GROMACS .gro file of C-alpha atoms in nm:
model
  502
    1TYR     CA    1   0.231  -1.865   4.388
    2GLN     CA    2  -0.127  -1.772   4.299
    3ARG     CA    3  -0.443  -1.870   4.481
    4ARG     CA    4  -0.617  -1.968   4.157
    5VAL     CA    5  -0.439  -2.062   3.838
    6HIS     CA    6  -0.651  -2.195   3.554
    7GLY     CA    7  -0.537  -2.523   3.401
    8GLU     CA    8  -0.513  -2.387   3.047
    9HIS     CA    9  -0.308  -2.091   3.165
   10SER     CA   10  -0.074  -2.319   3.360
   11LEU     CA   11  -0.025  -2.544   3.060
   12GLU     CA   12   0.052  -2.247   2.838
   13LEU     CA   13   0.319  -2.131   3.084
   14ILE     CA   14   0.471  -2.479   3.094
   15LYS     CA   15   0.481  -2.494   2.714
   16ARG     CA   16   0.668  -2.163   2.697
   17LYS     CA   17   0.925  -2.251   2.962
   18ASN     CA   18   0.970  -2.629   2.914
   19PRO     CA   19   1.053  -2.743   2.558
   20ASP     CA   20   1.026  -3.109   2.670
   21TYR     CA   21   0.675  -3.086   2.815
   22SER     CA   22   0.526  -3.313   2.544
   23ARG     CA   23   0.743  -3.604   2.658
   24GLN     CA   24   0.623  -3.579   3.018
   25GLU     CA   25   0.334  -3.786   3.146
   26VAL     CA   26   0.229  -3.488   3.357
   27PRO     CA   27   0.360  -3.162   3.205
   28MET     CA   28   0.546  -2.962   3.466
   29LEU     CA   29   0.833  -2.721   3.520
   30SER     CA   30   1.160  -2.813   3.683
   31LEU     CA   31   1.273  -2.602   3.979
   32SER     CA   32   1.515  -2.404   3.762
   33GLN     CA   33   1.246  -2.347   3.496
   34PHE     CA   34   1.003  -2.229   3.762
   35ILE     CA   35   1.262  -1.985   3.899
   36GLN     CA   36   1.324  -1.854   3.547
   37PHE     CA   37   0.951  -1.796   3.509
   38MET     CA   38   0.933  -1.612   3.840
   39ILE     CA   39   1.208  -1.367   3.740
   40ASP     CA   40   1.087  -1.323   3.381
   41PRO     CA   41   0.955  -0.964   3.341
   42LYS     CA   42   0.745  -1.063   3.039
   43SER     CA   43   0.568  -1.363   3.189
   44ASN     CA   44   0.550  -1.245   3.549
   45SER     CA   45   0.558  -0.865   3.537
   46TRP     CA   46   0.443  -0.654   3.833
   47TRP     CA   47   0.226  -0.458   3.586
   48LYS     CA   48  -0.129  -0.569   3.519
   49PRO     CA   49  -0.091  -0.678   3.154
   50GLN     CA   50  -0.411  -0.511   3.033
   51HIS     CA   51  -0.303  -0.176   3.181
   52VAL     CA   52   0.004  -0.175   2.955
   53THR     CA   53  -0.137  -0.326   2.637
   54GLU     CA   54  -0.499  -0.206   2.636
   55ILE     CA   55  -0.684   0.124   2.652
   56TYR     CA   56  -0.900   0.020   2.946
   57GLN     CA   57  -1.024   0.359   3.063
   58ASP     CA   58  -1.333   0.549   2.945
   59MET     CA   59  -1.217   0.771   2.656
   60ASP     CA   60  -1.552   0.945   2.608
   61GLN     CA   61  -1.529   1.190   2.896
   62PRO     CA   62  -1.456   1.565   2.852
   63LEU     CA   63  -1.095   1.627   2.754
   64THR     CA   64  -1.033   1.823   3.077
   65ASN     CA   65  -1.089   1.500   3.272
   66TYR     CA   66  -0.754   1.355   3.161
   67PHE     CA   67  -0.389   1.391   3.249
   68ILE     CA   68  -0.199   1.444   2.922
   69ALA     CA   69   0.165   1.347   2.861
   70SER     CA   70   0.333   1.681   2.786
   71SER     CA   71   0.673   1.816   2.682
   72HIS     CA   72   0.840   2.151   2.755
   73ASN     CA   73   1.059   2.319   2.489
   74THR     CA   74   1.036   1.995   2.293
   75TYR     CA   75   1.291   2.102   2.032
   76LEU     CA   76   1.584   2.122   2.277
   77SER     CA   77   1.829   1.831   2.300
   78GLY     CA   78   2.012   1.962   2.609
   79ASP     CA   79   2.023   2.268   2.830
   80GLN     CA   80   1.804   2.577   2.793
   81LEU     CA   81   2.077   2.823   2.687
   82GLN     CA   82   2.310   2.676   2.425
   83SER     CA   83   2.207   2.325   2.328
   84GLU     CA   84   2.105   2.211   1.981
   85SER     CA   85   1.746   2.241   1.863
   86LYS     CA   86   1.657   1.924   1.673
   87VAL     CA   87   1.357   1.817   1.470
   88GLU     CA   88   1.428   1.462   1.590
   89MET     CA   89   1.329   1.561   1.944
   90TYR     CA   90   0.966   1.592   1.829
   91LYS     CA   91   0.983   1.244   1.677
   92ARG     CA   92   1.132   1.106   1.998
   93ALA     CA   93   0.871   1.268   2.223
   94LEU     CA   94   0.577   1.157   2.008
   95LEU     CA   95   0.706   0.799   1.988
   96MET     CA   96   0.733   0.803   2.369
   97GLY     CA   97   0.359   0.876   2.380
   98CYS     CA   98   0.378   1.252   2.439
   99ARG     CA   99   0.052   1.425   2.339
  100CYS     CA  100   0.146   1.791   2.389
  101VAL     CA  101   0.457   1.943   2.233
  102GLU     CA  102   0.585   2.301   2.244
  103LEU     CA  103   0.692   2.524   1.956
  104ASP     CA  104   0.864   2.859   2.027
  105CYS     CA  105   0.817   3.047   1.700
  106TRP     CA  106   1.030   3.342   1.580
  107ASP     CA  107   1.085   3.532   1.258
  108GLY     CA  108   1.330   3.353   1.031
  109PRO     CA  109   1.510   3.445   0.708
  110ASN     CA  110   1.335   3.457   0.370
  111GLY     CA  111   0.994   3.483   0.530
  112GLU     CA  112   1.017   3.134   0.686
  113PRO     CA  113   0.945   3.110   1.063
  114ILE     CA  114   1.194   2.928   1.283
  115ILE     CA  115   1.188   2.754   1.621
  116TYR     CA  116   1.442   2.805   1.898
  117HIS     CA  117   1.466   2.923   2.261
  118GLY     CA  118   1.455   3.299   2.207
  119HIS     CA  119   1.743   3.525   2.317
  120THR     CA  120   1.971   3.227   2.384
  121ARG     CA  121   2.247   3.052   2.191
  122THR     CA  122   2.036   2.749   2.110
  123SER     CA  123   2.037   2.660   1.740
  124ARG     CA  124   1.749   2.721   1.498
  125ILE     CA  125   1.526   2.479   1.307
  126THR     CA  126   1.253   2.563   1.058
  127PHE     CA  127   0.887   2.567   1.158
  128GLN     CA  128   0.794   2.375   0.844
  129ALA     CA  129   1.035   2.089   0.917
  130VAL     CA  130   0.886   2.053   1.265
  131ILE     CA  131   0.529   2.050   1.135
  132GLU     CA  132   0.619   1.786   0.876
  133THR     CA  133   0.776   1.569   1.147
  134ILE     CA  134   0.475   1.608   1.377
  135LYS     CA  135   0.243   1.497   1.099
  136GLU     CA  136   0.454   1.190   1.027
  137PHE     CA  137   0.483   1.070   1.387
  138ALA     CA  138   0.183   1.218   1.571
  139PHE     CA  139  -0.026   0.901   1.566
  140ARG     CA  140   0.230   0.621   1.547
  141THR     CA  141   0.187   0.524   1.914
  142SER     CA  142  -0.156   0.670   1.994
  143LYS     CA  143  -0.462   0.778   1.798
  144TYR     CA  144  -0.559   1.042   2.053
  145PRO     CA  145  -0.522   1.417   1.985
  146VAL     CA  146  -0.188   1.594   1.985
  147ILE     CA  147  -0.176   1.949   2.123
  148LEU     CA  148   0.067   2.199   1.971
  149SER     CA  149   0.151   2.460   2.233
  150LEU     CA  150   0.246   2.763   2.020
  151GLU     CA  151   0.452   3.045   2.170
  152VAL     CA  152   0.429   3.304   1.893
  153HIS     CA  153   0.692   3.580   1.865
  154THR     CA  154   0.664   3.628   1.489
  155SER     CA  155   0.547   3.917   1.274
  156LEU     CA  156   0.200   3.919   1.118
  157GLU     CA  157   0.344   3.805   0.786
  158GLN     CA  158   0.519   3.505   0.936
  159GLN     CA  159   0.215   3.422   1.149
  160ASP     CA  160   0.021   3.397   0.823
  161ARG     CA  161   0.299   3.177   0.687
  162MET     CA  162   0.272   2.952   0.994
  163ALA     CA  163  -0.103   2.919   0.936
  164ASP     CA  164  -0.047   2.835   0.569
  165ILE     CA  165   0.208   2.567   0.655
  166MET     CA  166  -0.018   2.401   0.913
  167GLU     CA  167  -0.323   2.410   0.683
  168GLN     CA  168  -0.128   2.261   0.394
  169ILE     CA  169   0.044   1.988   0.594
  170PHE     CA  170  -0.217   1.896   0.856
  171ALA     CA  171  -0.520   1.954   0.632
  172GLU     CA  172  -0.815   1.758   0.776
  173MET     CA  173  -0.619   1.681   1.093
  174LEU     CA  174  -0.714   2.032   1.209
  175PRO     CA  175  -1.062   2.035   1.367
  176PRO     CA  176  -1.295   2.333   1.319
  177PRO     CA  177  -1.304   2.585   1.608
  178ILE     CA  178  -1.524   2.495   1.904
  179SER     CA  179  -1.866   2.659   1.907
  180PRO     CA  180  -1.921   2.881   2.216
  181ASP     CA  181  -2.229   2.681   2.313
  182VAL     CA  182  -2.071   2.339   2.265
  183ASP     CA  183  -2.159   2.063   2.509
  184PRO     CA  184  -1.827   1.985   2.694
  185SER     CA  185  -1.922   1.619   2.708
  186LYS     CA  186  -1.880   1.606   2.329
  187ILE     CA  187  -1.515   1.719   2.341
  188THR     CA  188  -1.350   1.385   2.418
  189PRO     CA  189  -1.035   1.191   2.327
  190ASN     CA  190  -1.240   0.962   2.105
  191SER     CA  191  -1.421   1.244   1.925
  192LEU     CA  192  -1.086   1.411   1.855
  193ALA     CA  193  -0.892   1.100   1.754
  194HIS     CA  194  -0.626   1.170   1.488
  195LYS     CA  195  -0.668   1.546   1.531
  196ILE     CA  196  -0.408   1.818   1.587
  197LEU     CA  197  -0.521   2.080   1.841
  198ILE     CA  198  -0.355   2.422   1.823
  199LYS     CA  199  -0.309   2.598   2.158
  200GLY     CA  200  -0.235   2.970   2.153
  201LYS     CA  201  -0.366   3.323   2.173
  202LYS     CA  202  -0.688   3.402   1.994
  203ILE     CA  203  -0.835   3.730   1.874
  204GLY     CA  204  -1.117   3.861   2.091
  205GLY     CA  205  -1.204   3.829   2.460
  206GLN     CA  206  -0.976   3.820   2.761
  207GLY     CA  207  -0.649   3.645   2.801
  208ASP     CA  208  -0.353   3.866   2.713
  209ASP     CA  209  -0.149   3.893   3.031
  210GLU     CA  210   0.136   3.726   3.214
  211ASN     CA  211  -0.047   3.399   3.263
  212SER     CA  212  -0.183   3.360   2.911
  213THR     CA  213   0.133   3.210   2.761
  214ASP     CA  214   0.483   3.103   2.852
  215ASP     CA  215   0.618   3.430   2.708
  216GLU     CA  216   0.697   3.569   3.053
  217LYS     CA  217   0.854   3.253   3.191
  218ASP     CA  218   1.030   3.270   3.528
  219ILE     CA  219   1.370   3.418   3.451
  220ASP     CA  220   1.512   3.464   3.802
  221GLY     CA  221   1.848   3.294   3.818
  222MET     CA  222   1.911   3.313   3.443
  223PRO     CA  223   2.222   3.499   3.324
  224ASP     CA  224   2.180   3.880   3.333
  225GLU     CA  225   2.223   3.908   2.957
  226VAL     CA  226   1.933   3.671   2.895
  227GLN     CA  227   1.712   3.844   3.152
  228LYS     CA  228   1.768   4.185   2.992
  229LYS     CA  229   1.691   4.060   2.642
  230LYS     CA  230   1.377   3.879   2.753
  231LYS     CA  231   1.246   4.177   2.949
  232ALA     CA  232   1.316   4.418   2.661
  233SER     CA  233   1.140   4.183   2.421
  234ASP     CA  234   0.839   4.149   2.652
  235ASN     CA  235   0.805   4.528   2.687
  236LYS     CA  236   0.780   4.589   2.312
  237LYS     CA  237   0.620   4.261   2.211
  238LYS     CA  238   0.248   4.344   2.211
  239LYS     CA  239   0.225   4.245   1.848
  240SER     CA  240  -0.095   4.207   1.656
  241MET     CA  241  -0.243   3.864   1.611
  242SER     CA  242  -0.294   3.723   1.265
  243LYS     CA  243  -0.661   3.640   1.207
  244HIS     CA  244  -0.552   3.352   0.984
  245LEU     CA  245  -0.352   3.195   1.267
  246SER     CA  246  -0.614   3.285   1.527
  247ASP     CA  247  -0.878   3.096   1.331
  248LEU     CA  248  -0.675   2.775   1.366
  249VAL     CA  249  -0.653   2.797   1.746
  250TYR     CA  250  -0.859   2.528   1.919
  251LEU     CA  251  -0.743   2.577   2.280
  252LYS     CA  252  -0.733   2.946   2.371
  253SER     CA  253  -0.461   3.074   2.603
  254THR     CA  254  -0.638   3.270   2.874
  255HIS     CA  255  -0.593   3.416   3.221
  256MET     CA  256  -0.720   3.265   3.543
  257LYS     CA  257  -0.835   3.580   3.727
  258SER     CA  258  -0.932   3.364   4.024
  259SER     CA  259  -0.982   2.995   4.081
  260LYS     CA  260  -1.339   3.047   4.201
  261THR     CA  261  -1.439   3.252   3.896
  262THR     CA  262  -1.282   3.001   3.660
  263ALA     CA  263  -1.453   2.712   3.840
  264SER     CA  264  -1.787   2.885   3.775
  265ASN     CA  265  -1.736   3.033   3.429
  266GLY     CA  266  -1.447   2.845   3.268
  267LYS     CA  267  -1.485   2.687   2.924
  268ILE     CA  268  -1.342   2.360   2.800
  269TRP     CA  269  -1.152   2.533   2.518
  270GLU     CA  270  -0.958   2.760   2.760
  271ILE     CA  271  -0.608   2.683   2.883
  272CYS     CA  272  -0.403   2.869   3.146
  273SER     CA  273  -0.024   2.841   3.175
  274PHE     CA  274   0.165   2.863   3.505
  275SER     CA  275   0.521   2.808   3.613
  276GLU     CA  276   0.594   2.549   3.879
  277THR     CA  277   0.647   2.843   4.118
  278ARG     CA  278   0.289   2.962   4.069
  279LEU     CA  279   0.167   2.604   4.098
  280ALA     CA  280   0.334   2.570   4.439
  281LYS     CA  281   0.143   2.880   4.552
  282PHE     CA  282  -0.187   2.729   4.437
  283CYS     CA  283  -0.110   2.402   4.617
  284LYS     CA  284  -0.027   2.586   4.939
  285GLU     CA  285  -0.296   2.856   4.945
  286GLU     CA  286  -0.601   2.726   4.756
  287PRO     CA  287  -0.565   2.364   4.640
  288ALA     CA  288  -0.937   2.287   4.655
  289GLU     CA  289  -1.039   2.599   4.456
  290TYR     CA  290  -0.768   2.538   4.196
  291ALA     CA  291  -0.868   2.172   4.160
  292GLU     CA  292  -1.229   2.282   4.101
  293ALA     CA  293  -1.112   2.523   3.829
  294ASN     CA  294  -0.927   2.237   3.660
  295LYS     CA  295  -1.256   2.055   3.616
  296LYS     CA  296  -1.362   2.330   3.373
  297VAL     CA  297  -1.043   2.448   3.199
  298PHE     CA  298  -0.697   2.319   3.119
  299SER     CA  299  -0.388   2.407   3.321
  300ARG     CA  300  -0.047   2.383   3.163
  301ILE     CA  301   0.247   2.377   3.407
  302TYR     CA  302   0.604   2.444   3.292
  303PRO     CA  303   0.948   2.451   3.463
  304LYS     CA  304   1.076   2.768   3.629
  305GLY     CA  305   1.345   2.957   3.442
  306THR     CA  306   1.622   2.863   3.683
  307ARG     CA  307   1.621   2.509   3.546
  308ILE     CA  308   1.871   2.604   3.276
  309LYS     CA  309   2.022   2.252   3.283
  310SER     CA  310   1.680   2.117   3.177
  311ASP     CA  311   1.627   1.927   3.501
  312ASN     CA  312   1.266   1.860   3.597
  313TYR     CA  313   1.027   1.937   3.880
  314SER     CA  314   0.806   1.669   4.034
  315PRO     CA  315   0.483   1.637   3.834
  316MET     CA  316   0.294   1.484   4.128
  317PRO     CA  317   0.187   1.810   4.304
  318ALA     CA  318   0.034   1.929   3.976
  319TRP     CA  319  -0.148   1.599   3.925
  320THR     CA  320  -0.290   1.605   4.279
  321VAL     CA  321  -0.475   1.931   4.203
  322GLY     CA  322  -0.594   1.818   3.862
  323ALA     CA  323  -0.356   2.005   3.627
  324GLN     CA  324  -0.381   1.822   3.298
  325VAL     CA  325  -0.083   1.942   3.091
  326VAL     CA  326   0.227   1.904   3.311
  327ALA     CA  327   0.514   1.985   3.075
  328LEU     CA  328   0.852   1.824   3.143
  329ASN     CA  329   1.192   1.832   2.974
  330TYR     CA  330   1.181   1.503   2.784
  331GLN     CA  331   1.553   1.523   2.704
  332THR     CA  332   1.639   1.476   3.072
  333MET     CA  333   1.552   1.133   3.209
  334ASP     CA  334   1.568   1.223   3.578
  335PHE     CA  335   1.335   1.087   3.844
  336PRO     CA  336   1.042   1.326   3.768
  337MET     CA  337   1.057   1.223   3.401
  338ARG     CA  338   1.080   0.854   3.489
  339LEU     CA  339   0.781   0.895   3.721
  340SER     CA  340   0.584   1.057   3.440
  341GLU     CA  341   0.686   0.783   3.199
  342ALA     CA  342   0.558   0.522   3.446
  343LYS     CA  343   0.228   0.705   3.493
  344PHE     CA  344   0.164   0.719   3.120
  345THR     CA  345   0.257   0.355   3.071
  346GLN     CA  346  -0.093   0.277   3.198
  347ASN     CA  347  -0.398   0.294   2.971
  348GLY     CA  348  -0.213   0.131   2.684
  349LYS     CA  349   0.058   0.401   2.670
  350CYS     CA  350  -0.185   0.625   2.479
  351GLY     CA  351  -0.074   0.949   2.648
  352TYR     CA  352  -0.408   1.013   2.819
  353VAL     CA  353  -0.486   0.894   3.173
  354LEU     CA  354  -0.827   0.953   3.330
  355LYS     CA  355  -0.820   1.167   3.643
  356PRO     CA  356  -0.973   1.012   3.958
  357PRO     CA  357  -1.330   1.104   4.065
  358CYS     CA  358  -1.201   1.342   4.336
  359LEU     CA  359  -1.067   1.559   4.053
  360THR     CA  360  -1.361   1.527   3.814
  361SER     CA  361  -1.698   1.450   3.974
  362ARG     CA  362  -1.645   1.450   4.352
  363PRO     CA  363  -1.531   1.739   4.573
  364TYR     CA  364  -1.155   1.777   4.616
  365ASN     CA  365  -1.005   1.552   4.886
  366GLN     CA  366  -1.305   1.316   4.886
  367TYR     CA  367  -1.105   1.007   4.803
  368GLY     CA  368  -1.226   0.652   4.789
  369PRO     CA  369  -1.151   0.401   5.067
  370LYS     CA  370  -0.806   0.389   5.222
  371HIS     CA  371  -0.584   0.104   5.109
  372LEU     CA  372  -0.309  -0.097   5.271
  373LEU     CA  373  -0.020  -0.188   5.044
  374GLU     CA  374   0.215  -0.459   5.170
  375VAL     CA  375   0.545  -0.512   4.991
  376GLN     CA  376   0.793  -0.787   5.062
  377VAL     CA  377   1.128  -0.742   4.890
  378ILE     CA  378   1.243  -1.102   4.860
  379SER     CA  379   1.552  -1.106   4.642
  380GLY     CA  380   1.745  -0.952   4.354
  381ASN     CA  381   1.884  -1.093   4.033
  382GLN     CA  382   2.203  -0.986   3.855
  383ILE     CA  383   2.223  -0.635   4.000
  384PRO     CA  384   2.511  -0.457   3.819
  385ARG     CA  385   2.769  -0.218   3.959
  386PRO     CA  386   2.683   0.152   3.947
  387MET     CA  387   2.698   0.290   3.592
  388GLN     CA  388   2.714  -0.077   3.480
  389SER     CA  389   3.088  -0.068   3.538
  390ARG     CA  390   3.283  -0.387   3.471
  391LYS     CA  391   3.546  -0.291   3.727
  392GLY     CA  392   3.541  -0.213   4.095
  393GLU     CA  393   3.436  -0.381   4.416
  394VAL     CA  394   3.144  -0.620   4.444
  395ILE     CA  395   2.838  -0.416   4.541
  396ASP     CA  396   2.658  -0.407   4.876
  397PRO     CA  397   2.299  -0.360   4.757
  398PHE     CA  398   1.990  -0.244   4.943
  399VAL     CA  399   1.645  -0.136   4.827
  400GLU     CA  400   1.471   0.193   4.898
  401LEU     CA  401   1.089   0.202   4.876
  402PHE     CA  402   0.859   0.505   4.882
  403ILE     CA  403   0.517   0.631   4.778
  404THR     CA  404   0.461   0.947   4.574
  405GLY     CA  405   0.107   1.086   4.574
  406VAL     CA  406  -0.117   1.327   4.763
  407PRO     CA  407   0.071   1.496   5.052
  408LYS     CA  408  -0.061   1.249   5.313
  409ASP     CA  409   0.071   0.955   5.110
  410CYS     CA  410   0.423   1.078   5.038
  411THR     CA  411   0.666   0.875   5.248
  412ASP     CA  412   0.945   1.077   5.404
  413PRO     CA  413   1.179   0.928   5.501
  414SER     CA  414   1.157   0.633   5.265
  415TYR     CA  415   1.181   0.271   5.382
  416LYS     CA  416   1.514   0.094   5.331
  417THR     CA  417   1.590  -0.277   5.344
  418LYS     CA  418   1.897  -0.417   5.511
  419VAL     CA  419   2.226  -0.413   5.321
  420ILE     CA  420   2.352  -0.738   5.168
  421ASN     CA  421   2.731  -0.732   5.162
  422ASN     CA  422   2.932  -0.838   4.858
  423ASN     CA  423   2.649  -0.987   4.653
  424GLY     CA  424   2.496  -0.828   4.346
  425PHE     CA  425   2.431  -1.162   4.173
  426ASN     CA  426   2.149  -1.297   4.389
  427PRO     CA  427   2.103  -1.092   4.709
  428VAL     CA  428   1.825  -1.206   4.944
  429TRP     CA  429   1.657  -0.949   5.168
  430GLY     CA  430   1.322  -1.089   5.279
  431ASP     CA  431   1.221  -0.749   5.423
  432SER     CA  432   0.861  -0.625   5.436
  433VAL     CA  433   0.696  -0.284   5.460
  434LYS     CA  434   0.336  -0.163   5.483
  435PHE     CA  435   0.201   0.163   5.336
  436THR     CA  436  -0.136   0.312   5.430
  437ILE     CA  437  -0.261   0.500   5.124
  438GLU     CA  438  -0.528   0.771   5.132
  439CYS     CA  439  -0.570   0.818   4.755
  440VAL     CA  440  -0.481   0.498   4.576
  441GLU     CA  441  -0.582   0.642   4.236
  442LEU     CA  442  -0.291   0.891   4.242
  443ALA     CA  443  -0.034   0.694   4.444
  444MET     CA  444   0.280   0.562   4.277
  445LEU     CA  445   0.526   0.312   4.422
  446THR     CA  446   0.900   0.337   4.355
  447LEU     CA  447   1.165   0.074   4.427
  448ARG     CA  448   1.524   0.191   4.394
  449VAL     CA  449   1.836  -0.026   4.428
  450LEU     CA  450   2.149   0.138   4.569
  451ASP     CA  451   2.503   0.033   4.651
  452LYS     CA  452   2.599   0.112   5.011
  453ASP     CA  453   2.907   0.331   5.020
  454PRO     CA  454   3.077   0.500   5.318
  455ALA     CA  455   3.093   0.836   5.138
  456MET     CA  456   2.769   0.839   4.935
  457ASP     CA  457   2.532   0.559   4.836
  458ASP     CA  458   2.534   0.502   4.459
  459GLU     CA  459   2.204   0.464   4.274
  460ILE     CA  460   2.193   0.165   4.039
  461GLY     CA  461   1.844   0.086   3.916
  462GLU     CA  462   1.486   0.188   3.971
  463ALA     CA  463   1.125   0.104   3.889
  464SER     CA  464   0.800   0.297   3.946
  465ILE     CA  465   0.436   0.202   3.896
  466PRO     CA  466   0.089   0.348   3.961
  467VAL     CA  467  -0.040   0.151   4.259
  468GLU     CA  468  -0.369   0.076   4.082
  469SER     CA  469  -0.172  -0.093   3.802
  470LEU     CA  470   0.013  -0.318   4.046
  471ARG     CA  471  -0.032  -0.691   3.994
  472GLN     CA  472  -0.059  -0.871   4.326
  473GLY     CA  473   0.127  -1.185   4.429
  474TYR     CA  474   0.487  -1.286   4.366
  475ARG     CA  475   0.608  -1.066   4.081
  476CYS     CA  476   0.920  -0.967   3.890
  477VAL     CA  477   1.019  -0.600   3.898
  478PRO     CA  478   1.256  -0.518   3.607
  479LEU     CA  479   1.502  -0.237   3.675
  480GLN     CA  480   1.603   0.052   3.455
  481SER     CA  481   1.926   0.246   3.487
  482VAL     CA  482   1.902   0.561   3.696
  483GLN     CA  483   2.173   0.718   3.479
  484THR     CA  484   2.057   0.628   3.125
  485ASN     CA  485   1.693   0.519   3.174
  486GLU     CA  486   1.768   0.207   2.969
  487MET     CA  487   1.650  -0.127   3.098
  488LEU     CA  488   1.923  -0.313   3.287
  489GLU     CA  489   1.943  -0.647   3.108
  490TYR     CA  490   1.851  -0.937   3.339
  491ALA     CA  491   1.850  -0.711   3.648
  492SER     CA  492   1.533  -0.742   3.854
  493LEU     CA  493   1.376  -0.778   4.197
  494LEU     CA  494   1.143  -1.054   4.312
  495CYS     CA  495   0.872  -0.910   4.538
  496HIS     CA  496   0.537  -1.002   4.686
  497PHE     CA  497   0.258  -0.743   4.669
  498THR     CA  498  -0.076  -0.726   4.850
  499LEU     CA  499  -0.322  -0.437   4.812
  500ARG     CA  500  -0.655  -0.420   4.993
  501ALA     CA  501  -0.911  -0.161   5.100
  502ILE     CA  502  -0.929  -0.090   5.474
   0.00000   0.00000   0.00000
């Protein structure tokens, strides 16, 4: 199953799968043991092992050269209007590898600031409890810097209180402000390891308009009552900025007057926030100019206001133009969130993934060589019914395959294998498909298993992977539930992968 397998490696595999190897004159696997090895996601995963377990990328490049795992309205456990705000959501996001969390800060009782989604019925949690939780869990899964995206709606007094809380709890985790003449090459993930970076408005200079923070988020489609309250708040909100809090800001919220100007004059400590609606405009009208700007400054993308159910937008368009901080609703494990989770599985799950050269050092759209990806979907193993139901008809499974990446690489329609009737236990397809890929560094492959149904096909399980992290040969593809995002025990696909430059 491999062209070259070293003897020591083969023997180690035999030892793990065959408890009786020591009694054999020539250690070997039986046919059933070999099949068990082939469908074992630990021993024969489709992921390159070092991409999952090791930080294999250069972590000494400027911080703007990385995609950063990012969360939107991190405190929310459900929808955007009336769900519970929970401190535990920060713990969950950080343990998932998230490196940028959001805090919407408002005046609370007894001089203590609170966090909630303003002008909605979402519940309140204290700012201090969130900061304590962030300190405890910030570096459990990754040593690389955590960004706190502050949306500040508090009075001067409670801004000072926020600054006091962060200084007392984070202490030396807070780096000193960046010097205006700093060399960007010195601001790297390694140089900022175990540091907390505060993102927010800062006294002095430009940056106080509709693109400087999330304060004026897209509100079209929200209930009228919420729109009125938000607009009234925005009209009277021009509050003063606490110097104490301003002094803690490391990444300054600013305004991108134009992509060309920012590409020429942008600074590494500046960050611009845009809704997904504004991002779509950039991608349509000036993708190259916007990508050049993102070599100098940070872009933070957030969901439009109509996503009140906390569903997510696709992060891929933002990644293809170099936006670093693509904030998603971590409480909703839909396909965009699963795609993001797969992307940030690479590089040792550290929450930072190096952008490709076409988004850092080469001109936009100057990709490397084209690649041909060949996928043969051979068979499935223990595919459950939809929703893992114990009742109902035996499934008729088929597999859908597609590429997500730069516009030229996105496959629409997707490729579908034939349907295997009445067999979820061990369906055999043997179907093959070829994908020509323009930008292999950004391309991601998704395999999705569905149950054929006359009314509507039911999604069962799914798996996505960055194409560059794909392990060639005959490999096991473990499936996770489309509904719960949990791994489907024993459910997998056996596939053959070939990737080569053309």
